Amino acid sequence: MSSMVLFFTILFTTFIMEMGDKTQLMLLALTSKYKLRDIILGTVVAIAILNALAVLAGGVVSKFIPLWLIKFLAAGAFLFFAATTLLSEDDEEENAQSSKFRFAPLAIFCTFFVAELGDKTQLTAINFAMDNGFEKAIIVWCACSIGLFAADMLGLLLGYFLKSKAPDGFLKLIAFVLFTIFGFMTLPVGLYNIFAAEVQEDATLKTMLLSTPKVLPIFAAIVIAFAGICIILWRRHKRER
């Protein structure tokens, strides 16, 4: 296979696999909180590093970092963004611009990195790197990075389109719902990998929640605690307004 054919094969494979993925939807939700340049900067750096790890390290990261820890970090990031979305205020963007701009790309980088770490697109990059060897590592890295970035930018552009056309508060509501769903879909994976005696890779959400007597009560407690925090934050936000 020629280098050009290999490049476009990997690019389109990565692009198609990312369509409808959680990170693409996550970027759509992030448009309610951050500026376009911040999101692009954080996403580009995260994609470049993630694919470099996949291609050059061949999945070594996943051997040293437990899956349950990765999933807990991802779930925590999603729920944090869901809760803070309740406090975001369009009028505050100008006042908080100087402090927000410094940390926004880093926050986006961390969230995207943890959410995509070990995802199917990164595993695809690992497989292509193993099949083609180190001599074509640059081609694999570039193709995976461009394919992933192109797919995620579709979600980003859709988010900014909705932001300009949708009623006030509509995109924030979507962001809150999406981040909450992502968080509570990711959390059971971490709990399952801690408490389940035999971890099955194709386990369903129901299986993960009911795998052991400990998983469901802990999950339910976190859901209740998160709901309580959101109610408190929302009431405080309404009082301040």
mmCIF file of N, CA and C in Angstrom, residues 14-31 39 43 47 78 112 115-116 119-121 147-159 178-179 182:
data_model
loop_
_atom_site.group_PDB
_atom_site.id
_atom_site.type_symbol
_atom_site.label_atom_id
_atom_site.label_comp_id
_atom_site.label_asym_id
_atom_site.label_seq_id
_atom_site.Cartn_x
_atom_site.Cartn_y
_atom_site.Cartn_z
ATOM 1 N N THR A 14 -10.650 6.912 10.601
ATOM 2 C CA THR A 14 -10.736 7.647 11.868
ATOM 3 C C THR A 14 -11.911 8.613 11.863
ATOM 4 N N PHE A 15 -12.100 9.313 10.747
ATOM 5 C CA PHE A 15 -13.194 10.283 10.624
ATOM 6 C C PHE A 15 -14.549 9.606 10.826
ATOM 7 N N ILE A 16 -14.750 8.478 10.158
ATOM 8 C CA ILE A 16 -16.037 7.765 10.245
ATOM 9 C C ILE A 16 -16.260 7.215 11.651
ATOM 10 N N MET A 17 -15.198 6.678 12.267
ATOM 11 C CA MET A 17 -15.336 6.098 13.601
ATOM 12 C C MET A 17 -15.647 7.150 14.658
ATOM 13 N N GLU A 18 -15.216 8.385 14.417
ATOM 14 C CA GLU A 18 -15.430 9.456 15.407
ATOM 15 C C GLU A 18 -16.819 10.069 15.288
ATOM 16 N N MET A 19 -17.479 9.894 14.146
ATOM 17 C CA MET A 19 -18.789 10.503 13.945
ATOM 18 C C MET A 19 -19.785 9.978 14.984
ATOM 19 N N GLY A 20 -20.404 10.906 15.707
ATOM 20 C CA GLY A 20 -21.365 10.547 16.740
ATOM 21 C C GLY A 20 -20.739 10.102 18.041
ATOM 22 N N ASP A 21 -19.391 10.169 18.133
ATOM 23 C CA ASP A 21 -18.715 9.746 19.357
ATOM 24 C C ASP A 21 -18.926 10.781 20.455
ATOM 25 N N LYS A 22 -18.665 10.374 21.686
ATOM 26 C CA LYS A 22 -18.938 11.251 22.832
ATOM 27 C C LYS A 22 -18.086 12.519 22.811
ATOM 28 N N THR A 23 -16.838 12.427 22.302
ATOM 29 C CA THR A 23 -15.991 13.617 22.291
ATOM 30 C C THR A 23 -16.472 14.627 21.261
ATOM 31 N N GLN A 24 -17.056 14.161 20.163
ATOM 32 C CA GLN A 24 -17.623 15.083 19.181
ATOM 33 C C GLN A 24 -18.804 15.833 19.790
ATOM 34 N N LEU A 25 -19.661 15.096 20.509
ATOM 35 C CA LEU A 25 -20.794 15.737 21.183
ATOM 36 C C LEU A 25 -20.330 16.612 22.339
ATOM 37 N N MET A 26 -19.228 16.208 22.971
ATOM 38 C CA MET A 26 -18.687 16.995 24.071
ATOM 39 C C MET A 26 -18.255 18.385 23.596
ATOM 40 N N LEU A 27 -17.627 18.444 22.425
ATOM 41 C CA LEU A 27 -17.198 19.730 21.888
ATOM 42 C C LEU A 27 -18.395 20.607 21.564
ATOM 43 N N LEU A 28 -19.471 19.994 21.090
ATOM 44 C CA LEU A 28 -20.702 20.743 20.852
ATOM 45 C C LEU A 28 -21.172 21.395 22.150
ATOM 46 N N ALA A 29 -21.127 20.623 23.228
ATOM 47 C CA ALA A 29 -21.569 21.148 24.526
ATOM 48 C C ALA A 29 -20.633 22.236 25.042
ATOM 49 N N LEU A 30 -19.339 22.115 24.780
ATOM 50 C CA LEU A 30 -18.362 23.086 25.276
ATOM 51 C C LEU A 30 -18.539 24.471 24.666
ATOM 52 N N THR A 31 -19.216 24.551 23.522
ATOM 53 C CA THR A 31 -19.410 25.857 22.890
ATOM 54 C C THR A 31 -20.262 26.790 23.745
ATOM 55 N N ILE A 39 -11.252 26.349 22.475
ATOM 56 C CA ILE A 39 -11.634 24.958 22.218
ATOM 57 C C ILE A 39 -10.719 24.342 21.168
ATOM 58 N N THR A 43 -8.202 21.278 21.924
ATOM 59 C CA THR A 43 -8.485 20.050 21.174
ATOM 60 C C THR A 43 -7.302 19.626 20.318
ATOM 61 N N ILE A 47 -5.410 16.086 20.756
ATOM 62 C CA ILE A 47 -5.404 15.118 19.658
ATOM 63 C C ILE A 47 -3.982 14.738 19.272
ATOM 64 N N PHE A 78 -16.671 15.311 33.153
ATOM 65 C CA PHE A 78 -17.986 15.538 32.546
ATOM 66 C C PHE A 78 -18.965 16.148 33.556
ATOM 67 N N PHE A 112 -10.838 16.588 27.139
ATOM 68 C CA PHE A 112 -10.785 15.845 25.882
ATOM 69 C C PHE A 112 -9.809 14.676 25.989
ATOM 70 N N ALA A 115 -11.254 11.879 28.172
ATOM 71 C CA ALA A 115 -12.428 11.275 27.534
ATOM 72 C C ALA A 115 -12.028 10.388 26.360
ATOM 73 N N GLU A 116 -10.994 10.790 25.624
ATOM 74 C CA GLU A 116 -10.604 10.059 24.414
ATOM 75 C C GLU A 116 -9.576 8.965 24.696
ATOM 76 N N ASP A 119 -10.122 5.288 23.871
ATOM 77 C CA ASP A 119 -11.322 5.204 23.055
ATOM 78 C C ASP A 119 -11.028 4.450 21.755
ATOM 79 N N LYS A 120 -12.075 4.147 20.989
ATOM 80 C CA LYS A 120 -11.904 3.325 19.786
ATOM 81 C C LYS A 120 -11.020 3.983 18.741
ATOM 82 N N THR A 121 -11.042 5.319 18.662
ATOM 83 C CA THR A 121 -10.192 5.987 17.675
ATOM 84 C C THR A 121 -8.714 5.879 18.043
ATOM 85 N N GLY A 147 -8.020 13.204 10.766
ATOM 86 C CA GLY A 147 -9.352 12.598 10.731
ATOM 87 C C GLY A 147 -10.147 12.867 11.988
ATOM 88 N N LEU A 148 -9.487 12.738 13.128
ATOM 89 C CA LEU A 148 -10.151 12.980 14.415
ATOM 90 C C LEU A 148 -10.525 14.451 14.566
ATOM 91 N N PHE A 149 -9.605 15.343 14.186
ATOM 92 C CA PHE A 149 -9.863 16.782 14.306
ATOM 93 C C PHE A 149 -11.008 17.205 13.387
ATOM 94 N N ALA A 150 -11.025 16.703 12.147
ATOM 95 C CA ALA A 150 -12.078 17.074 11.196
ATOM 96 C C ALA A 150 -13.452 16.660 11.701
ATOM 97 N N ALA A 151 -13.551 15.448 12.238
ATOM 98 C CA ALA A 151 -14.844 14.976 12.754
ATOM 99 C C ALA A 151 -15.289 15.804 13.954
ATOM 100 N N ASP A 152 -14.357 16.105 14.845
ATOM 101 C CA ASP A 152 -14.714 16.868 16.041
ATOM 102 C C ASP A 152 -15.065 18.316 15.711
ATOM 103 N N MET A 153 -14.456 18.867 14.667
ATOM 104 C CA MET A 153 -14.781 20.241 14.279
ATOM 105 C C MET A 153 -16.213 20.353 13.759
ATOM 106 N N LEU A 154 -16.761 19.261 13.192
ATOM 107 C CA LEU A 154 -18.161 19.282 12.778
ATOM 108 C C LEU A 154 -19.074 19.516 13.983
ATOM 109 N N GLY A 155 -18.768 18.805 15.080
ATOM 110 C CA GLY A 155 -19.529 19.014 16.308
ATOM 111 C C GLY A 155 -19.372 20.430 16.830
ATOM 112 N N LEU A 156 -18.160 20.960 16.711
ATOM 113 C CA LEU A 156 -17.877 22.315 17.180
ATOM 114 C C LEU A 156 -18.657 23.349 16.365
ATOM 115 N N LEU A 157 -18.633 23.226 15.038
ATOM 116 C CA LEU A 157 -19.339 24.173 14.172
ATOM 117 C C LEU A 157 -20.842 24.103 14.378
ATOM 118 N N LEU A 158 -21.354 22.885 14.580
ATOM 119 C CA LEU A 158 -22.781 22.736 14.866
ATOM 120 C C LEU A 158 -23.145 23.449 16.158
ATOM 121 N N GLY A 159 -22.262 23.346 17.162
ATOM 122 C CA GLY A 159 -22.500 24.013 18.441
ATOM 123 C C GLY A 159 -22.568 25.518 18.293
ATOM 124 N N LEU A 178 -26.009 16.782 28.102
ATOM 125 C CA LEU A 178 -24.989 15.949 27.470
ATOM 126 C C LEU A 178 -23.883 15.571 28.449
ATOM 127 N N PHE A 179 -23.370 16.568 29.187
ATOM 128 C CA PHE A 179 -22.289 16.297 30.131
ATOM 129 C C PHE A 179 -22.749 15.348 31.238
ATOM 130 N N PHE A 182 -22.949 11.827 29.715
ATOM 131 C CA PHE A 182 -21.605 11.276 29.528
ATOM 132 C C PHE A 182 -20.995 10.851 30.859
#
